[in-house]
Amino acid sequence: MKKVLGVYGNPHPHWVGDGFPVRSLFSYDGLGARLSPFLLLDYAGPMQFEPVLLPRGVGEHPHRGFETVTVVYEGEVAHKDSTGQGGVIGPGDVQWMTAGSGILHEEFHSPAFSEKGGTLRMVQLWVNLPAKDKMSAPGYQAIVDADIPSVPLPEGAGRVRVIAGSYAGKTGPARTFTPMNVWDLRLTRGGRVMLDLPDGHTAALAVLTGRLSVNDGQPVEEAKLVVLDRKGTSLTLEAESDTTVLLLSGEPIDEPVVGYGPFVMNSEAEIRQAVEDFNKGRFGAMPSGT
């Protein structure tokens, strides 16, 4: 069994731009040092937004050296980047962006969501890249809800949406550089499930809504992160209410992590190069128009 090493929360939300009120459940300069290959997890919302004429969000910003994974639970987010990719993701959709050698990116509430208003709830996960892949060409995976396998759990305990990795013979659509599982679990009240995870994998779960018990004893409330031991293979969850959980497990990347804001590399020299490349316009340019 993978032992619970700690339960963590963040009662101090902050704004990213004017559209995303987030709680950082971990980041690379804190717990993220123990959670390789995962670097950061921001939980945005839930928050009710009133209708507006101009979409709220965060404007053009750079990334290098890792991937961003955005999962929308409620609301809609419009995005575009310097590779010319973009679109709108809504409930159940995932945007998996490889920053690699460098990308410019922006995210706003979609025009339709801005016009109508409503509840926004989403997460953004940062996934590290090994040194040999940090300067890969930027890329983008548009993963819609219909393409994500949804696997029922035994005895009506709920469902698992397999975004990356595999569960019960179903493989998620996300292509990853290192082995990992990213599962969106929807547990029903009273549901109990035992999950199998690889021995030696980093493992953590973020309880986004609801309340559950981990390994027959550890209570966990919403907006909390559970860090698990890399040793062991089994994990037991019992939902005390309808509960949404993002479960992460991955093969650790045994390399230095040096970060500076939106750049995550392996050395200070590489960070300095990233800053220089960005300042000299080597990350490309955002497409014109809307």
CSV table of C-alpha atoms in Angstrom, one decimal:
chain,number,residue,atom,x,y,z
A,1,MET,CA,0.0,0.0,0.0
A,2,LYS,CA,1.2,3.5,-0.8
A,3,LYS,CA,1.4,5.3,2.6
A,4,VAL,CA,0.1,8.8,3.0
A,5,LEU,CA,3.0,11.1,3.7
A,6,GLY,CA,1.1,14.3,4.1
A,7,VAL,CA,-2.1,16.3,3.4
A,8,TYR,CA,-1.6,19.9,2.2
A,9,GLY,CA,-3.8,22.8,1.4
A,10,ASN,CA,-3.4,26.5,0.5
A,11,PRO,CA,-5.8,28.9,2.1
A,12,HIS,CA,-4.3,31.8,0.2
A,13,PRO,CA,-5.7,32.1,-3.3
A,14,HIS,CA,-4.2,34.6,-5.8
A,15,TRP,CA,-5.2,35.9,-9.2
A,16,VAL,CA,-3.6,34.9,-12.5
A,17,GLY,CA,-4.5,37.8,-14.7
A,18,ASP,CA,-8.1,38.9,-14.0
A,19,GLY,CA,-9.8,35.7,-14.9
A,20,PHE,CA,-8.3,32.9,-12.8
A,21,PRO,CA,-8.5,32.9,-9.0
A,22,VAL,CA,-6.2,30.0,-8.1
A,23,ARG,CA,-5.0,28.0,-5.2
A,24,SER,CA,-1.5,26.6,-5.8
A,25,LEU,CA,-1.7,23.1,-4.2
A,26,PHE,CA,2.0,22.6,-5.0
A,27,SER,CA,4.8,24.2,-7.0
A,28,TYR,CA,8.3,23.3,-8.1
A,29,ASP,CA,9.9,25.5,-5.4
A,30,GLY,CA,8.0,23.7,-2.6
A,31,LEU,CA,6.3,20.3,-2.6
A,32,GLY,CA,7.1,19.9,-6.3
A,33,ALA,CA,10.6,18.9,-5.4
A,34,ARG,CA,9.1,15.6,-4.1
A,35,LEU,CA,6.6,15.2,-6.8
A,36,SER,CA,8.7,14.7,-10.0
A,37,PRO,CA,7.7,14.6,-12.8
A,38,PHE,CA,5.0,17.0,-11.7
A,39,LEU,CA,6.0,20.6,-11.1
A,40,LEU,CA,2.9,22.6,-10.1
A,41,LEU,CA,-0.9,22.3,-9.7
A,42,ASP,CA,-3.2,25.3,-9.7
A,43,TYR,CA,-6.8,24.9,-8.8
A,44,ALA,CA,-8.9,27.7,-10.2
A,45,GLY,CA,-12.3,28.4,-8.7
A,46,PRO,CA,-15.0,27.5,-8.3
A,47,MET,CA,-16.1,31.2,-8.8
A,48,GLN,CA,-19.1,32.8,-10.3
A,49,PHE,CA,-18.4,35.4,-12.9
A,50,GLU,CA,-20.9,38.1,-14.0
A,51,PRO,CA,-21.4,38.8,-17.7
A,52,VAL,CA,-18.9,41.2,-19.2
A,53,LEU,CA,-18.2,42.6,-22.6
A,54,LEU,CA,-14.4,42.0,-22.6
A,55,PRO,CA,-13.2,38.5,-21.7
A,56,ARG,CA,-11.2,38.1,-18.5
A,57,GLY,CA,-8.0,36.1,-18.5
A,58,VAL,CA,-4.3,36.3,-18.7
A,59,GLY,CA,-2.5,37.8,-21.7
A,60,GLU,CA,0.6,36.7,-23.7
A,61,HIS,CA,3.2,35.0,-21.5
A,62,PRO,CA,6.1,32.6,-22.2
A,63,HIS,CA,7.0,29.0,-21.2
A,64,ARG,CA,10.0,26.8,-21.7
A,65,GLY,CA,11.1,23.3,-20.6
A,66,PHE,CA,7.9,21.6,-19.5
A,67,GLU,CA,4.2,20.9,-20.4
A,68,THR,CA,1.0,22.5,-19.2
A,69,VAL,CA,-2.1,20.5,-18.8
A,70,THR,CA,-5.4,22.4,-18.4
A,71,VAL,CA,-8.5,20.4,-17.4
A,72,VAL,CA,-11.9,22.3,-17.4
A,73,TYR,CA,-14.7,21.2,-15.1
A,74,GLU,CA,-17.0,24.1,-15.4
A,75,GLY,CA,-17.0,27.1,-17.8
A,76,GLU,CA,-15.1,27.7,-21.0
A,77,VAL,CA,-11.5,28.9,-21.7
A,78,ALA,CA,-10.3,30.2,-25.0
A,79,HIS,CA,-6.6,30.0,-25.8
A,80,LYS,CA,-4.0,30.5,-28.5
A,81,ASP,CA,-0.2,30.3,-28.8
A,82,SER,CA,2.7,31.2,-31.0
A,83,THR,CA,2.5,27.9,-32.9
A,84,GLY,CA,-0.8,29.0,-34.4
A,85,GLN,CA,-2.8,26.6,-32.3
A,86,GLY,CA,-5.8,27.6,-30.2
A,87,GLY,CA,-9.5,27.0,-29.6
A,88,VAL,CA,-12.0,26.7,-26.8
A,89,ILE,CA,-12.1,24.1,-24.1
A,90,GLY,CA,-15.2,23.4,-22.0
A,91,PRO,CA,-16.3,21.0,-19.4
A,92,GLY,CA,-14.4,17.7,-19.6
A,93,ASP,CA,-12.0,18.9,-22.2
A,94,VAL,CA,-8.2,19.0,-21.8
A,95,GLN,CA,-5.5,21.2,-23.3
A,96,TRP,CA,-2.1,19.5,-23.2
A,97,MET,CA,0.6,22.0,-24.4
A,98,THR,CA,4.3,21.2,-24.8
A,99,ALA,CA,6.2,24.4,-24.3
A,100,GLY,CA,9.5,22.6,-25.1
A,101,SER,CA,12.1,25.0,-26.5
A,102,GLY,CA,9.7,28.0,-26.0
A,103,ILE,CA,6.2,29.1,-26.6
A,104,LEU,CA,4.0,32.2,-26.1
A,105,HIS,CA,0.5,31.6,-24.8
A,106,GLU,CA,-2.6,33.4,-23.7
A,107,GLU,CA,-5.8,32.2,-22.0
A,108,PHE,CA,-9.1,34.0,-21.6
A,109,HIS,CA,-12.7,33.1,-20.7
A,110,SER,CA,-14.4,32.3,-24.0
A,111,PRO,CA,-16.5,35.0,-25.6
A,112,ALA,CA,-19.7,32.9,-25.0
A,113,PHE,CA,-18.9,32.4,-21.3
A,114,SER,CA,-18.0,36.0,-20.9
A,115,GLU,CA,-21.3,37.1,-22.4
A,116,LYS,CA,-23.4,34.8,-20.3
A,117,GLY,CA,-21.3,34.6,-17.1
A,118,GLY,CA,-21.3,31.5,-15.0
A,119,THR,CA,-19.1,29.3,-12.8
A,120,LEU,CA,-15.5,28.6,-13.7
A,121,ARG,CA,-13.7,25.7,-12.2
A,122,MET,CA,-10.5,24.2,-13.7
A,123,VAL,CA,-7.0,23.0,-12.9
A,124,GLN,CA,-3.7,23.6,-14.6
A,125,LEU,CA,-0.9,21.0,-14.0
A,126,TRP,CA,2.7,21.5,-15.0
A,127,VAL,CA,4.6,18.4,-16.1
A,128,ASN,CA,8.4,18.4,-16.3
A,129,LEU,CA,10.3,17.3,-19.4
A,130,PRO,CA,13.6,15.3,-19.1
A,131,ALA,CA,16.8,17.2,-20.1
A,132,LYS,CA,16.9,15.5,-23.5
A,133,ASP,CA,13.4,16.7,-24.4
A,134,LYS,CA,13.4,20.2,-22.9
A,135,MET,CA,14.3,21.8,-26.2
A,136,SER,CA,11.8,19.8,-28.2
A,137,ALA,CA,9.6,21.6,-30.7
A,138,PRO,CA,6.6,23.2,-29.1
A,139,GLY,CA,3.4,21.2,-29.6
A,140,TYR,CA,-0.2,21.0,-28.7
A,141,GLN,CA,-2.8,18.2,-28.0
A,142,ALA,CA,-6.5,19.1,-28.2
A,143,ILE,CA,-8.3,16.5,-26.1
A,144,VAL,CA,-12.0,16.7,-26.0
A,145,ASP,CA,-14.3,15.0,-23.5
A,146,ALA,CA,-15.6,12.5,-26.0
A,147,ASP,CA,-12.1,11.2,-26.7
A,148,ILE,CA,-11.3,10.5,-23.0
A,149,PRO,CA,-12.2,6.9,-21.9
A,150,SER,CA,-14.6,6.9,-19.0
A,151,VAL,CA,-14.4,3.6,-17.1
A,152,PRO,CA,-16.9,2.5,-14.5
A,153,LEU,CA,-15.5,1.5,-11.1
A,154,PRO,CA,-16.6,-1.7,-9.5
A,155,GLU,CA,-19.8,-1.8,-7.5
A,156,GLY,CA,-21.0,1.6,-8.7
A,157,ALA,CA,-18.3,3.5,-6.9
A,158,GLY,CA,-18.0,6.0,-9.7
A,159,ARG,CA,-16.0,6.4,-12.9
A,160,VAL,CA,-12.4,7.1,-14.0
A,161,ARG,CA,-11.7,9.3,-16.9
A,162,VAL,CA,-8.3,8.3,-18.3
A,163,ILE,CA,-6.5,11.4,-19.5
A,164,ALA,CA,-3.0,9.9,-19.6
A,165,GLY,CA,-1.7,6.4,-18.8
A,166,SER,CA,-4.1,3.5,-18.5
A,167,TYR,CA,-6.7,2.0,-16.2
A,168,ALA,CA,-8.5,-1.3,-16.5
A,169,GLY,CA,-7.2,-1.9,-20.1
A,170,LYS,CA,-8.2,1.6,-21.3
A,171,THR,CA,-5.5,4.0,-22.4
A,172,GLY,CA,-5.8,7.8,-22.3
A,173,PRO,CA,-5.3,9.9,-25.4
A,174,ALA,CA,-2.5,12.1,-24.1
A,175,ARG,CA,1.0,11.5,-25.4
A,176,THR,CA,3.6,11.9,-22.7
A,177,PHE,CA,7.4,12.0,-22.7
A,178,THR,CA,7.7,9.9,-19.6
A,179,PRO,CA,5.4,7.2,-18.1
A,180,MET,CA,2.6,8.7,-16.1
A,181,ASN,CA,-1.1,8.4,-15.1
A,182,VAL,CA,-3.4,11.4,-15.0
A,183,TRP,CA,-6.9,10.2,-13.9
A,184,ASP,CA,-10.0,12.3,-13.4
A,185,LEU,CA,-12.0,10.3,-10.8
A,186,ARG,CA,-15.7,10.9,-10.1
A,187,LEU,CA,-16.6,9.0,-6.9
A,188,THR,CA,-20.2,8.5,-5.7
A,189,ARG,CA,-21.1,8.9,-2.0
A,190,GLY,CA,-20.3,5.7,-0.2
A,191,GLY,CA,-18.3,4.4,-3.1
A,192,ARG,CA,-15.1,2.5,-2.2
A,193,VAL,CA,-12.4,1.6,-4.6
A,194,MET,CA,-8.9,0.1,-4.5
A,195,LEU,CA,-6.6,1.4,-7.2
A,196,ASP,CA,-3.3,-0.2,-8.4
A,197,LEU,CA,-0.4,2.2,-9.1
A,198,PRO,CA,3.2,1.4,-10.2
A,199,ASP,CA,5.7,0.7,-7.4
A,200,GLY,CA,8.3,3.5,-7.4
A,201,HIS,CA,6.1,6.0,-9.1
A,202,THR,CA,5.5,9.4,-7.5
A,203,ALA,CA,1.9,9.5,-6.5
A,204,ALA,CA,-0.5,12.3,-5.3
A,205,LEU,CA,-4.1,13.1,-5.5
A,206,ALA,CA,-5.9,16.4,-5.4
A,207,VAL,CA,-9.4,16.3,-3.9
A,208,LEU,CA,-11.2,19.1,-5.8
A,209,THR,CA,-14.7,18.7,-4.5
A,210,GLY,CA,-16.3,16.5,-1.8
A,211,ARG,CA,-14.7,14.5,1.0
A,212,LEU,CA,-13.1,11.1,1.2
A,213,SER,CA,-11.0,8.7,3.3
A,214,VAL,CA,-7.7,7.5,2.0
A,215,ASN,CA,-6.4,4.0,3.0
A,216,ASP,CA,-9.2,3.5,5.6
A,217,GLY,CA,-8.3,6.3,7.9
A,218,GLN,CA,-7.0,9.6,6.4
A,219,PRO,CA,-9.8,12.0,6.0
A,220,VAL,CA,-9.3,14.6,3.2
A,221,GLU,CA,-11.5,17.6,2.4
A,222,GLU,CA,-11.9,19.5,-0.8
A,223,ALA,CA,-9.0,21.7,-2.2
A,224,LYS,CA,-6.5,19.4,-0.4
A,225,LEU,CA,-3.5,17.5,-1.8
A,226,VAL,CA,-2.5,14.1,-0.6
A,227,VAL,CA,1.1,13.1,-1.1
A,228,LEU,CA,1.8,9.4,-1.2
A,229,ASP,CA,4.9,7.2,-0.7
A,230,ARG,CA,6.6,6.0,-3.9
A,231,LYS,CA,6.8,2.5,-2.4
A,232,GLY,CA,3.9,0.2,-2.7
A,233,THR,CA,1.2,-0.3,-5.3
A,234,SER,CA,-2.3,-0.1,-3.8
A,235,LEU,CA,-4.4,2.8,-2.7
A,236,THR,CA,-7.9,2.7,-1.2
A,237,LEU,CA,-10.4,5.6,-1.5
A,238,GLU,CA,-13.8,5.8,0.1
A,239,ALA,CA,-16.0,8.7,-0.7
A,240,GLU,CA,-18.0,10.4,2.1
A,241,SER,CA,-19.8,12.5,-0.4
A,242,ASP,CA,-19.8,12.8,-4.2
A,243,THR,CA,-16.2,13.6,-4.8
A,244,THR,CA,-14.0,14.8,-7.7
A,245,VAL,CA,-10.3,13.7,-7.5
A,246,LEU,CA,-7.4,14.3,-9.9
A,247,LEU,CA,-5.0,11.4,-9.4
A,248,LEU,CA,-1.4,11.8,-10.5
A,249,SER,CA,1.3,9.1,-10.7
A,250,GLY,CA,4.5,9.2,-12.7
A,251,GLU,CA,8.0,7.9,-13.1
A,252,PRO,CA,10.3,10.4,-11.4
A,253,ILE,CA,12.8,12.3,-13.5
A,254,ASP,CA,16.1,12.1,-11.5
A,255,GLU,CA,17.5,15.4,-12.7
A,256,PRO,CA,18.0,18.9,-11.2
A,257,VAL,CA,15.0,21.3,-11.3
A,258,VAL,CA,15.9,24.9,-11.7
A,259,GLY,CA,13.0,27.2,-12.2
A,260,TYR,CA,12.4,30.9,-12.8
A,261,GLY,CA,8.7,31.8,-13.2
A,262,PRO,CA,7.5,30.2,-16.4
A,263,PHE,CA,10.9,28.6,-17.3
A,264,VAL,CA,11.9,25.3,-15.8
A,265,MET,CA,15.3,23.9,-16.8
A,266,ASN,CA,18.2,21.9,-15.3
A,267,SER,CA,20.7,24.7,-14.6
A,268,GLU,CA,21.0,28.4,-13.9
A,269,ALA,CA,22.8,28.9,-17.2
A,270,GLU,CA,19.9,27.4,-19.1
A,271,ILE,CA,17.5,29.8,-17.2
A,272,ARG,CA,19.7,32.7,-18.2
A,273,GLN,CA,19.6,31.5,-21.8
A,274,ALA,CA,15.8,31.1,-21.7
A,275,VAL,CA,15.4,34.7,-20.5
A,276,GLU,CA,17.7,36.0,-23.2
A,277,ASP,CA,16.0,34.0,-25.9
A,278,PHE,CA,12.6,35.3,-24.8
A,279,ASN,CA,13.8,38.9,-24.6
A,280,LYS,CA,15.3,38.6,-28.1
A,281,GLY,CA,12.0,37.3,-29.6
A,282,ARG,CA,13.2,33.7,-30.2
A,283,PHE,CA,9.9,32.2,-28.9
A,284,GLY,CA,8.1,33.3,-32.0
A,285,ALA,CA,5.1,35.6,-32.1
A,286,MET,CA,1.4,35.4,-31.4
A,287,PRO,CA,-0.9,35.1,-34.4
A,288,SER,CA,-2.7,38.4,-35.2
A,289,GLY,CA,-6.5,38.7,-34.9
A,290,THR,CA,-8.8,37.1,-32.5
